[in-house]
Amino acid sequence: MSENTLHVVERRAFLKYTFGAGALILGTHVEAFASSADTAVFHPSVYLGIEPNGTVILIAHRSEMGTGSKSTLPMIMADELEADWKRVKVEQAIGDEKYGSQNTDGSCSIRDFVEIIRTAAASARTMLEQAAAQKWNVPAAECQAKNHFVVHTKSNKKAGFGELATAASKLPMPDKKSLKLKTDSEFRYINKNVPVVDQQDLCEGKGVFGLDAKMPNMLVASIEHSPVYGGTLVSFDAAETKKVPGVRDVVTIDRFKPPHNFQPLGGVAVLADTYWAALQGRKKLKVEWNLGPNASYDSDRYRDSLVAAAKQPGKIVRTQGNVEAGFASAAKIHEASYSTPLLSHAPMEPPAAVAEFKNGKVVCHAATQNPQAVQETVAGALGIDKKDVTCHVTLLGGGFGRKSKPDYVAEAALLSKKVGRPVKVIWSREDDIRTDFYHSTAGMYVKAGLDAGGKPTSWLHRSVFPSIGTTFDEKAEYAMDLEMGMGWNDLPFDIPNHQAENGPAKNHIRIGWLRAVANVYHAFAIHSFVDELAHLAGKDPVEYALSLIGPGRKIEMNPVGMKYWNHNQDQKTFPVDTARLRNVIDLVAQKSNWANRAKGGNGHGWGFAAHRSFLTYVAVATEVKVEGGRVRIPNMHIAVDAGKTYNEDRVLAQFEGAGVFGTSIAMMSEISVKDGKVQQSNFHNYNVARLPEAPETVHVHLIKSDAPAAGVGEPGVPPIPPSIANAIFAATGKRLRDLPLRKGLRA
Amino acid sequence: MIQLKVNGATRKFEGDPEMPLLWYLRELLELTGTKYGCGMGLCGACTVHVDGKAVRGCQTTMASAAGKSVVTIEALKGQHPVQKAWMACNVPQCGYCQSGQIMQAAALLKEKPKPTDKDIDDAMQGNICRCGTYQRIRKAVKMAAGVRA
Ligand code: FES
Ligand code: FES
């Protein structure tokens, strides 16, 4: 067998597409798991390749969990390349550092990659044009790529991309500076409402999620974890379990070694022919745990302690002027405490993955936001090299941050190693809600010294919460830069004396990032407080907020004791620009007809909040109707400046969805813990918004902007809860300072 | 032995009669379009039609499905007016809940071809969409029914 034939066999076994012979000529170094783009005849970038038959293969290296990034990045490439979208194959990348970060998290898929992929596609287009020019012996400047062909108008010549691919592959890469990017008016797919690549599959039940992935001869596992975070296994009795038809094995997984990072929690796994049999077997399992030091954790008491701690001085994380002097000279002082609970991500698809360990290597299919973290975590758990972990990424039935932490994939790999067969791990909804990486609970205190006109001259905001940092350092007690930089110490208010302080919080449970992260609780406290101040001053909340923000200007954030995080972007490219914040506020006021709104009372009112996060500016006006303990949201207006957008319909969808996600957080979601055990287990007691509870219409108003692309998936969420709380105040006169609001409303 | 029809084909089942239809469809017939979201009848991800009515596959035992006709999302083949409306409105985000939403909406329109907002609220409130596609779901149901949005 020649080397090339060998490669063909390997590739046929692993790749989705079968290639014509020409495709193989340049496939000099074909790895068993190379993407089709790598092995295409022309692949000027890791993100794209062109086959001799003209098929353009575009690699989606970011995960698809509903934001559209699997489609939007390839669509941008197709547009810049002048490819015909109908002749494009989008292929989901495996985890591989050659793609750059694949961590689909932090609302940065477009922001971090748009330039790279447009450059790659423009280079490819230019090379195809040059190849045609050579072929026809005409100047390259006269050749133009158009919808999968290169044309020479003068001589009426035309050649397909496939026909030119081999010749193009022999040309040098063009200098980046010589590339001509398309202008906005030339776009054919960008912002043209092209459906996502999986749309039809998703409407026909054909999309393959982690829960649907399979491997030949696999067993399915359900795992009993310690009911208390950090508990260790004492003993178990599987005699009855093993009698359940279909159950094949019961094996243990060791507890993580602190810090837990993304390691498996540890537990007892029931492996069976089907998930149903595994669940039946698990019910019969008798397990004894040493629950450990967190068995006394009580989230209500803990939350009270955070609120109390926030009343005490903490570590200064931003300061300007002199707040104490400001308070001393103030005409009036206003202060308030706010709190928020733990939250569970509860994506509709619970964590699921299938893995096979064979000959020292792992192959897995996982619903993951971060296949490179899968490689590292699995490699760490099994003591192998991460290069020996191949992670195929399925569709994700929602992620919201949960699925960037691949403990469940490591479980599948460990179990496969133990039982010598592929193993699929499915977390039940109960597993998901009881042992999540929870969105942090927080206690906050805000104090303002006001001048005679009711405007603050002095502002103190203390925030205390267990940090995500405890994932990587179990002893961490203070916030990470990124948590502080999320709508807290980057507050863009025009107040001379300003201080932010962070108190210590010992952690007792896994804390993780959830859609919009620390912005959620900071925005709730800050924008509720602003509304309180507006009412105290007898001013319109929108006008009052504008006066706090002050004139349009770019603020250089230099808080003390930390580096201003700014979502890992420099402040030159992504400044804190109050002019843009003012714009979205003006727009939301105009679109919601704020000036003529129902003025409140009688259970009907409007609330407002505006917040910058993920480099995006968002203002929200929400209408509520309160009937007893029930809140209806007939209208919610969201005005957005996310910089330049590339898939407008998906941008709108993300903000519509944020309206619903934010409503869940505002109104009804809460995880509580007693004796170290999470009290909620499924959707009857972990409440999320259903259709009648969601805003009836979320009106999204996008500002057309040429600023660099900013975040879209997350920044819609933070201003929603305060806008609802403020609307409830307008409707009922009840100021609710603790989430979820429904509890206070019914109290 | 239990006999039933699934998407028109007669099937025989000899396993545990208490096994939920959901897992029978997903694991034995490999019809994975029907999803698991809660296993307690709380989320609607597992919605299928049994004798023309929308039911939760996770709450329907094989014993109770005996002699009945089961239809899953796979049988709609993209041709159902509800599916067409779903695509026209770009409803799905992650898409995980959408098989259940579509089956629920299809059953609603069969029973009430011109549903009111209240009918839509009542019929669809058992189907959770964590991505928050509800307003497009409402719009698509109305489009499929040919009633004004
Ligand atoms: S899985 Fe059946 S209703 Fe949720
Ligand atoms: S589209 Fe993601 S849960 Fe509905």
GROMACS .gro file of N, CA and C in nm, chain A residues 65-66 193 195 199-200 202-205 207 209 211-212 214 220 274-276 279 344-350 396-398 400 424 427-430 515 649-650 652-654 656-657 660-661 664 682-684 686 688-692 694-698, chain B residues 16 18-20 23 26-28 30 32-40 42-43 45 73-74 77-79 83 86-99 102 117 120-122 124-138:
model
  366
   65MET      N    1  -2.392   2.679   2.040
   65MET     CA    2  -2.484   2.655   2.152
   65MET      C    3  -2.608   2.741   2.139
   66GLY      N    4  -2.626   2.800   2.021
   66GLY     CA    5  -2.746   2.878   1.999
   66GLY      C    6  -2.721   3.021   1.958
  193ASN      N    7  -2.959   3.789   0.686
  193ASN     CA    8  -3.061   3.697   0.736
  193ASN      C    9  -3.055   3.559   0.671
  195PRO      N   10  -3.023   3.174   0.697
  195PRO     CA   11  -3.045   3.084   0.811
  195PRO      C   12  -2.916   3.014   0.856
  199GLN      N   13  -3.025   2.491   1.072
  199GLN     CA   14  -3.166   2.526   1.095
  199GLN      C   15  -3.264   2.413   1.057
  200GLN      N   16  -3.247   2.362   0.937
  200GLN     CA   17  -3.342   2.259   0.893
  200GLN      C   18  -3.330   2.133   0.980
  202LEU      N   19  -3.242   2.118   1.283
  202LEU     CA   20  -3.297   2.145   1.416
  202LEU      C   21  -3.449   2.143   1.414
  203CYS      N   22  -3.508   2.177   1.301
  203CYS     CA   23  -3.655   2.174   1.291
  203CYS      C   24  -3.706   2.035   1.256
  204GLU      N   25  -3.616   1.946   1.218
  204GLU     CA   26  -3.659   1.811   1.181
  204GLU      C   27  -3.611   1.706   1.281
  205GLY      N   28  -3.552   1.751   1.390
  205GLY     CA   29  -3.506   1.655   1.492
  205GLY      C   30  -3.379   1.582   1.452
  207GLY      N   31  -3.058   1.728   1.438
  207GLY     CA   32  -2.934   1.782   1.495
  207GLY      C   33  -2.874   1.682   1.593
  209PHE      N   34  -2.673   1.630   1.913
  209PHE     CA   35  -2.623   1.693   2.036
  209PHE      C   36  -2.538   1.592   2.112
  211LEU      N   37  -2.607   1.456   2.383
  211LEU     CA   38  -2.697   1.351   2.430
  211LEU      C   39  -2.724   1.247   2.321
  212ASP      N   40  -2.708   1.285   2.195
  212ASP     CA   41  -2.739   1.195   2.084
  212ASP      C   42  -2.616   1.123   2.029
  214LYS      N   43  -2.307   0.882   1.971
  214LYS     CA   44  -2.289   0.742   2.010
  214LYS      C   45  -2.163   0.684   1.950
  220VAL      N   46  -2.384   0.306   2.869
  220VAL     CA   47  -2.432   0.437   2.909
  220VAL      C   48  -2.426   0.445   3.062
  274THR      N   49  -2.853   0.073   2.838
  274THR     CA   50  -2.929   0.194   2.805
  274THR      C   51  -2.926   0.289   2.925
  275TYR      N   52  -2.957   0.414   2.897
  275TYR     CA   53  -2.961   0.512   3.007
  275TYR      C   54  -3.074   0.478   3.103
  276TRP      N   55  -3.184   0.432   3.047
  276TRP     CA   56  -3.298   0.396   3.131
  276TRP      C   57  -3.258   0.288   3.232
  279LEU      N   58  -3.035   0.433   3.500
  279LEU     CA   59  -3.112   0.510   3.599
  279LEU      C   60  -3.182   0.418   3.698
  344SER      N   61  -2.835   2.821   3.879
  344SER     CA   62  -2.789   2.708   3.799
  344SER      C   63  -2.807   2.742   3.651
  345HIS      N   64  -2.716   2.692   3.568
  345HIS     CA   65  -2.725   2.722   3.424
  345HIS      C   66  -2.848   2.658   3.362
  346ALA      N   67  -2.871   2.532   3.398
  346ALA     CA   68  -2.984   2.454   3.346
  346ALA      C   69  -3.004   2.469   3.195
  347PRO      N   70  -2.901   2.439   3.116
  347PRO     CA   71  -2.924   2.435   2.972
  347PRO      C   72  -3.023   2.321   2.943
  348MET      N   73  -3.105   2.334   2.838
  348MET     CA   74  -3.207   2.231   2.816
  348MET      C   75  -3.146   2.093   2.797
  349GLU      N   76  -3.028   2.090   2.737
  349GLU     CA   77  -2.957   1.961   2.730
  349GLU      C   78  -2.863   1.954   2.849
  350PRO      N   79  -2.882   1.858   2.938
  350PRO     CA   80  -2.786   1.847   3.049
  350PRO      C   81  -2.650   1.801   2.996
  396LEU      N   82  -2.459   2.189   2.091
  396LEU     CA   83  -2.486   2.201   2.234
  396LEU      C   84  -2.631   2.244   2.254
  397GLY      N   85  -2.702   2.173   2.338
  397GLY     CA   86  -2.838   2.215   2.372
  397GLY      C   87  -2.830   2.321   2.481
  398GLY      N   88  -2.777   2.437   2.443
  398GLY     CA   89  -2.752   2.544   2.540
  398GLY      C   90  -2.621   2.520   2.612
  400PHE      N   91  -2.439   2.842   2.818
  400PHE     CA   92  -2.448   2.948   2.919
  400PHE      C   93  -2.330   2.946   3.016
  424LYS      N   94  -2.081   0.642   2.741
  424LYS     CA   95  -2.151   0.770   2.731
  424LYS      C   96  -2.201   0.808   2.869
  427TRP      N   97  -2.576   1.331   3.235
  427TRP     CA   98  -2.621   1.383   3.364
  427TRP      C   99  -2.772   1.397   3.357
  428SER      N  100  -2.840   1.348   3.460
  428SER     CA  101  -2.985   1.370   3.466
  428SER      C  102  -3.007   1.518   3.498
  429ARG      N  103  -3.131   1.563   3.480
  429ARG     CA  104  -3.159   1.702   3.519
  429ARG      C  105  -3.127   1.722   3.666
  430GLU      N  106  -3.155   1.621   3.747
  430GLU     CA  107  -3.126   1.633   3.891
  430GLU      C  108  -2.976   1.649   3.914
  515ARG      N  109  -2.379   3.304   3.194
  515ARG     CA  110  -2.411   3.413   3.101
  515ARG      C  111  -2.411   3.552   3.167
  649ASP      N  112  -2.988   3.903   1.226
  649ASP     CA  113  -3.099   3.828   1.282
  649ASP      C  114  -3.056   3.750   1.407
  650ARG      N  115  -2.934   3.696   1.407
  650ARG     CA  116  -2.888   3.622   1.525
  650ARG      C  117  -2.856   3.719   1.641
  652LEU      N  118  -3.029   3.995   1.695
  652LEU     CA  119  -3.162   4.022   1.750
  652LEU      C  120  -3.205   3.905   1.838
  653ALA      N  121  -3.184   3.783   1.787
  653ALA     CA  122  -3.226   3.664   1.862
  653ALA      C  123  -3.157   3.656   1.997
  654GLN      N  124  -3.027   3.690   2.001
  654GLN     CA  125  -2.955   3.684   2.128
  654GLN      C  126  -3.014   3.782   2.230
  656GLU      N  127  -3.328   3.903   2.224
  656GLU     CA  128  -3.461   3.851   2.260
  656GLU      C  129  -3.444   3.745   2.369
  657GLY      N  130  -3.348   3.655   2.346
  657GLY     CA  131  -3.324   3.548   2.443
  657GLY      C  132  -3.275   3.601   2.576
  660VAL      N  133  -3.547   3.699   2.801
  660VAL     CA  134  -3.610   3.586   2.871
  660VAL      C  135  -3.519   3.533   2.982
  661PHE      N  136  -3.392   3.516   2.950
  661PHE     CA  137  -3.295   3.466   3.048
  661PHE      C  138  -3.288   3.563   3.168
  664SER      N  139  -3.591   3.527   3.389
  664SER     CA  140  -3.579   3.413   3.482
  664SER      C  141  -3.499   3.454   3.605
  682ASN      N  142  -3.512   1.995   3.989
  682ASN     CA  143  -3.567   1.985   3.854
  682ASN      C  144  -3.651   2.111   3.830
  683PHE      N  145  -3.721   2.117   3.718
  683PHE     CA  146  -3.788   2.242   3.682
  683PHE      C  147  -3.915   2.270   3.763
  684HIS      N  148  -3.950   2.182   3.856
  684HIS     CA  149  -4.065   2.216   3.942
  684HIS      C  150  -4.022   2.306   4.057
  686TYR      N  151  -3.668   2.445   4.052
  686TYR     CA  152  -3.576   2.544   3.995
  686TYR      C  153  -3.652   2.608   3.880
  688VAL      N  154  -3.762   2.853   3.581
  688VAL     CA  155  -3.715   2.937   3.470
  688VAL      C  156  -3.838   2.985   3.395
  689ALA      N  157  -3.824   3.095   3.323
  689ALA     CA  158  -3.940   3.156   3.258
  689ALA      C  159  -4.000   3.064   3.152
  690ARG      N  160  -4.129   3.047   3.160
  690ARG     CA  161  -4.204   2.976   3.056
  690ARG      C  162  -4.270   3.080   2.967
  691LEU      N  163  -4.332   3.032   2.860
  691LEU     CA  164  -4.383   3.127   2.761
  691LEU      C  165  -4.472   3.237   2.821
  692PRO      N  166  -4.571   3.205   2.904
  692PRO     CA  167  -4.655   3.315   2.953
  692PRO      C  168  -4.585   3.408   3.053
  694ALA      N  169  -4.256   3.495   3.020
  694ALA     CA  170  -4.153   3.568   2.947
  694ALA      C  171  -4.211   3.698   2.894
  695PRO      N  172  -4.125   3.795   2.860
  695PRO     CA  173  -4.178   3.916   2.797
  695PRO      C  174  -4.256   3.877   2.671
  696GLU      N  175  -4.375   3.935   2.653
  696GLU     CA  176  -4.453   3.901   2.535
  696GLU      C  177  -4.379   3.941   2.408
  697THR      N  178  -4.329   4.064   2.408
  697THR     CA  179  -4.246   4.108   2.295
  697THR      C  180  -4.122   4.178   2.347
  698VAL      N  181  -4.008   4.130   2.302
  698VAL     CA  182  -3.883   4.200   2.326
  698VAL      C  183  -3.852   4.274   2.196
  763ASP      N  184  -3.910  -0.404   2.979
  763ASP     CA  185  -3.981  -0.355   3.097
  763ASP      C  186  -4.100  -0.268   3.055
  765GLU      N  187  -4.263  -0.076   3.216
  765GLU     CA  188  -4.257   0.056   3.283
  765GLU      C  189  -4.160   0.151   3.214
  766MET      N  190  -4.085   0.103   3.116
  766MET     CA  191  -3.989   0.190   3.047
  766MET      C  192  -4.063   0.304   2.979
  767PRO      N  193  -4.016   0.426   2.998
  767PRO     CA  194  -4.084   0.538   2.932
  767PRO      C  195  -4.063   0.533   2.780
  770TRP      N  196  -3.735   0.681   2.625
  770TRP     CA  197  -3.609   0.606   2.615
  770TRP      C  198  -3.621   0.492   2.514
  773ARG      N  199  -3.560   0.676   2.186
  773ARG     CA  200  -3.423   0.725   2.171
  773ARG      C  201  -3.321   0.612   2.167
  774GLU      N  202  -3.337   0.514   2.258
  774GLU     CA  203  -3.229   0.417   2.274
  774GLU      C  204  -3.251   0.289   2.196
  775LEU      N  205  -3.375   0.246   2.181
  775LEU     CA  206  -3.398   0.120   2.110
  775LEU      C  207  -3.427   0.145   1.962
  777GLU      N  208  -3.348   0.439   1.815
  777GLU     CA  209  -3.252   0.541   1.773
  777GLU      C  210  -3.319   0.659   1.704
  779THR      N  211  -3.360   0.987   1.779
  779THR     CA  212  -3.308   1.079   1.882
  779THR      C  213  -3.358   1.222   1.864
  780GLY      N  214  -3.451   1.243   1.771
  780GLY     CA  215  -3.510   1.376   1.757
  780GLY      C  216  -3.590   1.414   1.880
  781THR      N  217  -3.644   1.316   1.949
  781THR     CA  218  -3.719   1.340   2.072
  781THR      C  219  -3.618   1.352   2.187
  782LYS      N  220  -3.625   1.462   2.261
  782LYS     CA  221  -3.517   1.493   2.356
  782LYS      C  222  -3.556   1.468   2.501
  783TYR      N  223  -3.454   1.450   2.582
  783TYR     CA  224  -3.469   1.443   2.727
  783TYR      C  225  -3.431   1.579   2.786
  784GLY      N  226  -3.519   1.632   2.873
  784GLY     CA  227  -3.484   1.758   2.937
  784GLY      C  228  -3.505   1.755   3.087
  785CYS      N  229  -3.595   1.668   3.134
  785CYS     CA  230  -3.623   1.667   3.278
  785CYS      C  231  -3.666   1.529   3.329
  786GLY      N  232  -3.728   1.450   3.245
  786GLY     CA  233  -3.773   1.318   3.288
  786GLY      C  234  -3.891   1.321   3.384
  787MET      N  235  -3.950   1.438   3.405
  787MET     CA  236  -4.059   1.450   3.503
  787MET      C  237  -4.184   1.517   3.445
  789LEU      N  238  -4.193   1.806   3.300
  789LEU     CA  239  -4.188   1.948   3.334
  789LEU      C  240  -4.140   2.039   3.222
  790CYS      N  241  -4.080   1.983   3.116
  790CYS     CA  242  -4.014   2.071   3.019
  790CYS      C  243  -4.063   2.056   2.876
  792ALA      N  244  -3.955   1.871   2.632
  792ALA     CA  245  -3.855   1.838   2.529
  792ALA      C  246  -3.886   1.703   2.463
  820ILE      N  247  -4.108   1.357   1.581
  820ILE     CA  248  -4.063   1.467   1.493
  820ILE      C  249  -4.008   1.414   1.361
  821GLU      N  250  -3.946   1.297   1.364
  821GLU     CA  251  -3.886   1.242   1.242
  821GLU      C  252  -3.990   1.222   1.132
  824LYS      N  253  -4.084   1.525   0.870
  824LYS     CA  254  -3.996   1.539   0.754
  824LYS      C  255  -3.983   1.681   0.698
  825GLY      N  256  -3.999   1.778   0.782
  825GLY     CA  257  -3.980   1.916   0.737
  825GLY      C  258  -4.094   1.971   0.654
  826GLN      N  259  -4.198   1.890   0.635
  826GLN     CA  260  -4.306   1.930   0.546
  826GLN      C  261  -4.425   1.991   0.620
  830GLN      N  262  -4.337   2.332   1.087
  830GLN     CA  263  -4.192   2.333   1.060
  830GLN      C  264  -4.155   2.443   0.961
  833TRP      N  265  -4.160   2.763   1.138
  833TRP     CA  266  -4.043   2.768   1.228
  833TRP      C  267  -3.919   2.814   1.151
  834MET      N  268  -3.904   2.761   1.030
  834MET     CA  269  -3.786   2.798   0.951
  834MET      C  270  -3.799   2.941   0.899
  835ALA      N  271  -3.919   2.978   0.860
  835ALA     CA  272  -3.939   3.115   0.808
  835ALA      C  273  -3.910   3.218   0.917
  836CYS      N  274  -3.936   3.184   1.042
  836CYS     CA  275  -3.915   3.279   1.152
  836CYS      C  276  -3.776   3.260   1.217
  837ASN      N  277  -3.693   3.172   1.165
  837ASN     CA  278  -3.564   3.142   1.229
  837ASN      C  279  -3.582   3.122   1.380
  838VAL      N  280  -3.671   3.033   1.416
  838VAL     CA  281  -3.701   3.016   1.559
  838VAL      C  282  -3.583   2.959   1.639
  839PRO      N  283  -3.520   2.850   1.593
  839PRO     CA  284  -3.425   2.784   1.684
  839PRO      C  285  -3.304   2.870   1.719
  840GLN      N  286  -3.263   2.862   1.845
  840GLN     CA  287  -3.128   2.909   1.882
  840GLN      C  288  -3.043   2.783   1.895
  841CYS      N  289  -3.032   2.726   2.016
  841CYS     CA  290  -2.959   2.599   2.023
  841CYS      C  291  -3.038   2.488   1.956
  842GLY      N  292  -3.170   2.500   1.956
  842GLY     CA  293  -3.255   2.405   1.887
  842GLY      C  294  -3.296   2.283   1.967
  843TYR      N  295  -3.240   2.267   2.085
  843TYR     CA  296  -3.263   2.144   2.161
  843TYR      C  297  -3.409   2.122   2.198
  844CYS      N  298  -3.477   2.231   2.235
  844CYS     CA  299  -3.617   2.218   2.277
  844CYS      C  300  -3.712   2.211   2.160
  845GLN      N  301  -3.661   2.237   2.039
  845GLN     CA  302  -3.753   2.268   1.929
  845GLN      C  303  -3.832   2.148   1.877
  846SER      N  304  -3.778   2.027   1.885
  846SER     CA  305  -3.860   1.911   1.845
  846SER      C  306  -3.987   1.908   1.928
  849ILE      N  307  -4.225   2.199   1.841
  849ILE     CA  308  -4.292   2.178   1.713
  849ILE      C  309  -4.403   2.073   1.727
  864ASP      N  310  -5.416   3.405   2.151
  864ASP     CA  311  -5.296   3.415   2.234
  864ASP      C  312  -5.309   3.329   2.360
  867ILE      N  313  -5.249   2.973   2.282
  867ILE     CA  314  -5.104   2.948   2.264
  867ILE      C  315  -5.035   2.941   2.400
  868ASP      N  316  -5.067   3.037   2.487
  868ASP     CA  317  -5.011   3.035   2.624
  868ASP      C  318  -5.040   2.900   2.690
  869ASP      N  319  -5.166   2.860   2.685
  869ASP     CA  320  -5.206   2.737   2.756
  869ASP      C  321  -5.139   2.614   2.698
  871MET      N  322  -4.861   2.594   2.510
  871MET     CA  323  -4.715   2.593   2.499
  871MET      C  324  -4.642   2.613   2.633
  872GLN      N  325  -4.716   2.641   2.741
  872GLN     CA  326  -4.643   2.675   2.864
  872GLN      C  327  -4.569   2.557   2.927
  873GLY      N  328  -4.600   2.436   2.883
  873GLY     CA  329  -4.528   2.320   2.937
  873GLY      C  330  -4.396   2.294   2.865
  874ASN      N  331  -4.367   2.373   2.762
  874ASN     CA  332  -4.244   2.352   2.685
  874ASN      C  333  -4.145   2.464   2.716
  875ILE      N  334  -4.040   2.428   2.789
  875ILE     CA  335  -3.941   2.530   2.827
  875ILE      C  336  -3.842   2.550   2.713
  876CYS      N  337  -3.809   2.675   2.686
  876CYS     CA  338  -3.697   2.707   2.597
  876CYS      C  339  -3.602   2.794   2.677
  877ARG      N  340  -3.489   2.738   2.718
  877ARG     CA  341  -3.395   2.813   2.801
  877ARG      C  342  -3.325   2.922   2.721
  878CYS      N  343  -3.317   2.905   2.589
  878CYS     CA  344  -3.258   3.010   2.504
  878CYS      C  345  -3.353   3.128   2.490
  879GLY      N  346  -3.480   3.107   2.521
  879GLY     CA  347  -3.575   3.218   2.517
  879GLY      C  348  -3.626   3.252   2.378
  880THR      N  349  -3.668   3.153   2.303
  880THR     CA  350  -3.720   3.179   2.167
  880THR      C  351  -3.871   3.199   2.167
  881TYR      N  352  -3.930   3.220   2.284
  881TYR     CA  353  -4.076   3.219   2.296
  881TYR      C  354  -4.148   3.313   2.199
  882GLN      N  355  -4.098   3.434   2.182
  882GLN     CA  356  -4.176   3.526   2.098
  882GLN      C  357  -4.175   3.482   1.952
  883ARG      N  358  -4.067   3.417   1.911
  883ARG     CA  359  -4.067   3.365   1.774
  883ARG      C  360  -4.155   3.241   1.764
  884ILE      N  361  -4.162   3.165   1.870
  884ILE     CA  362  -4.252   3.049   1.872
  884ILE      C  363  -4.396   3.098   1.854
  885ARG      N  364  -4.432   3.200   1.929
  885ARG     CA  365  -4.568   3.253   1.919
  885ARG      C  366  -4.596   3.302   1.776
   0.00000   0.00000   0.00000
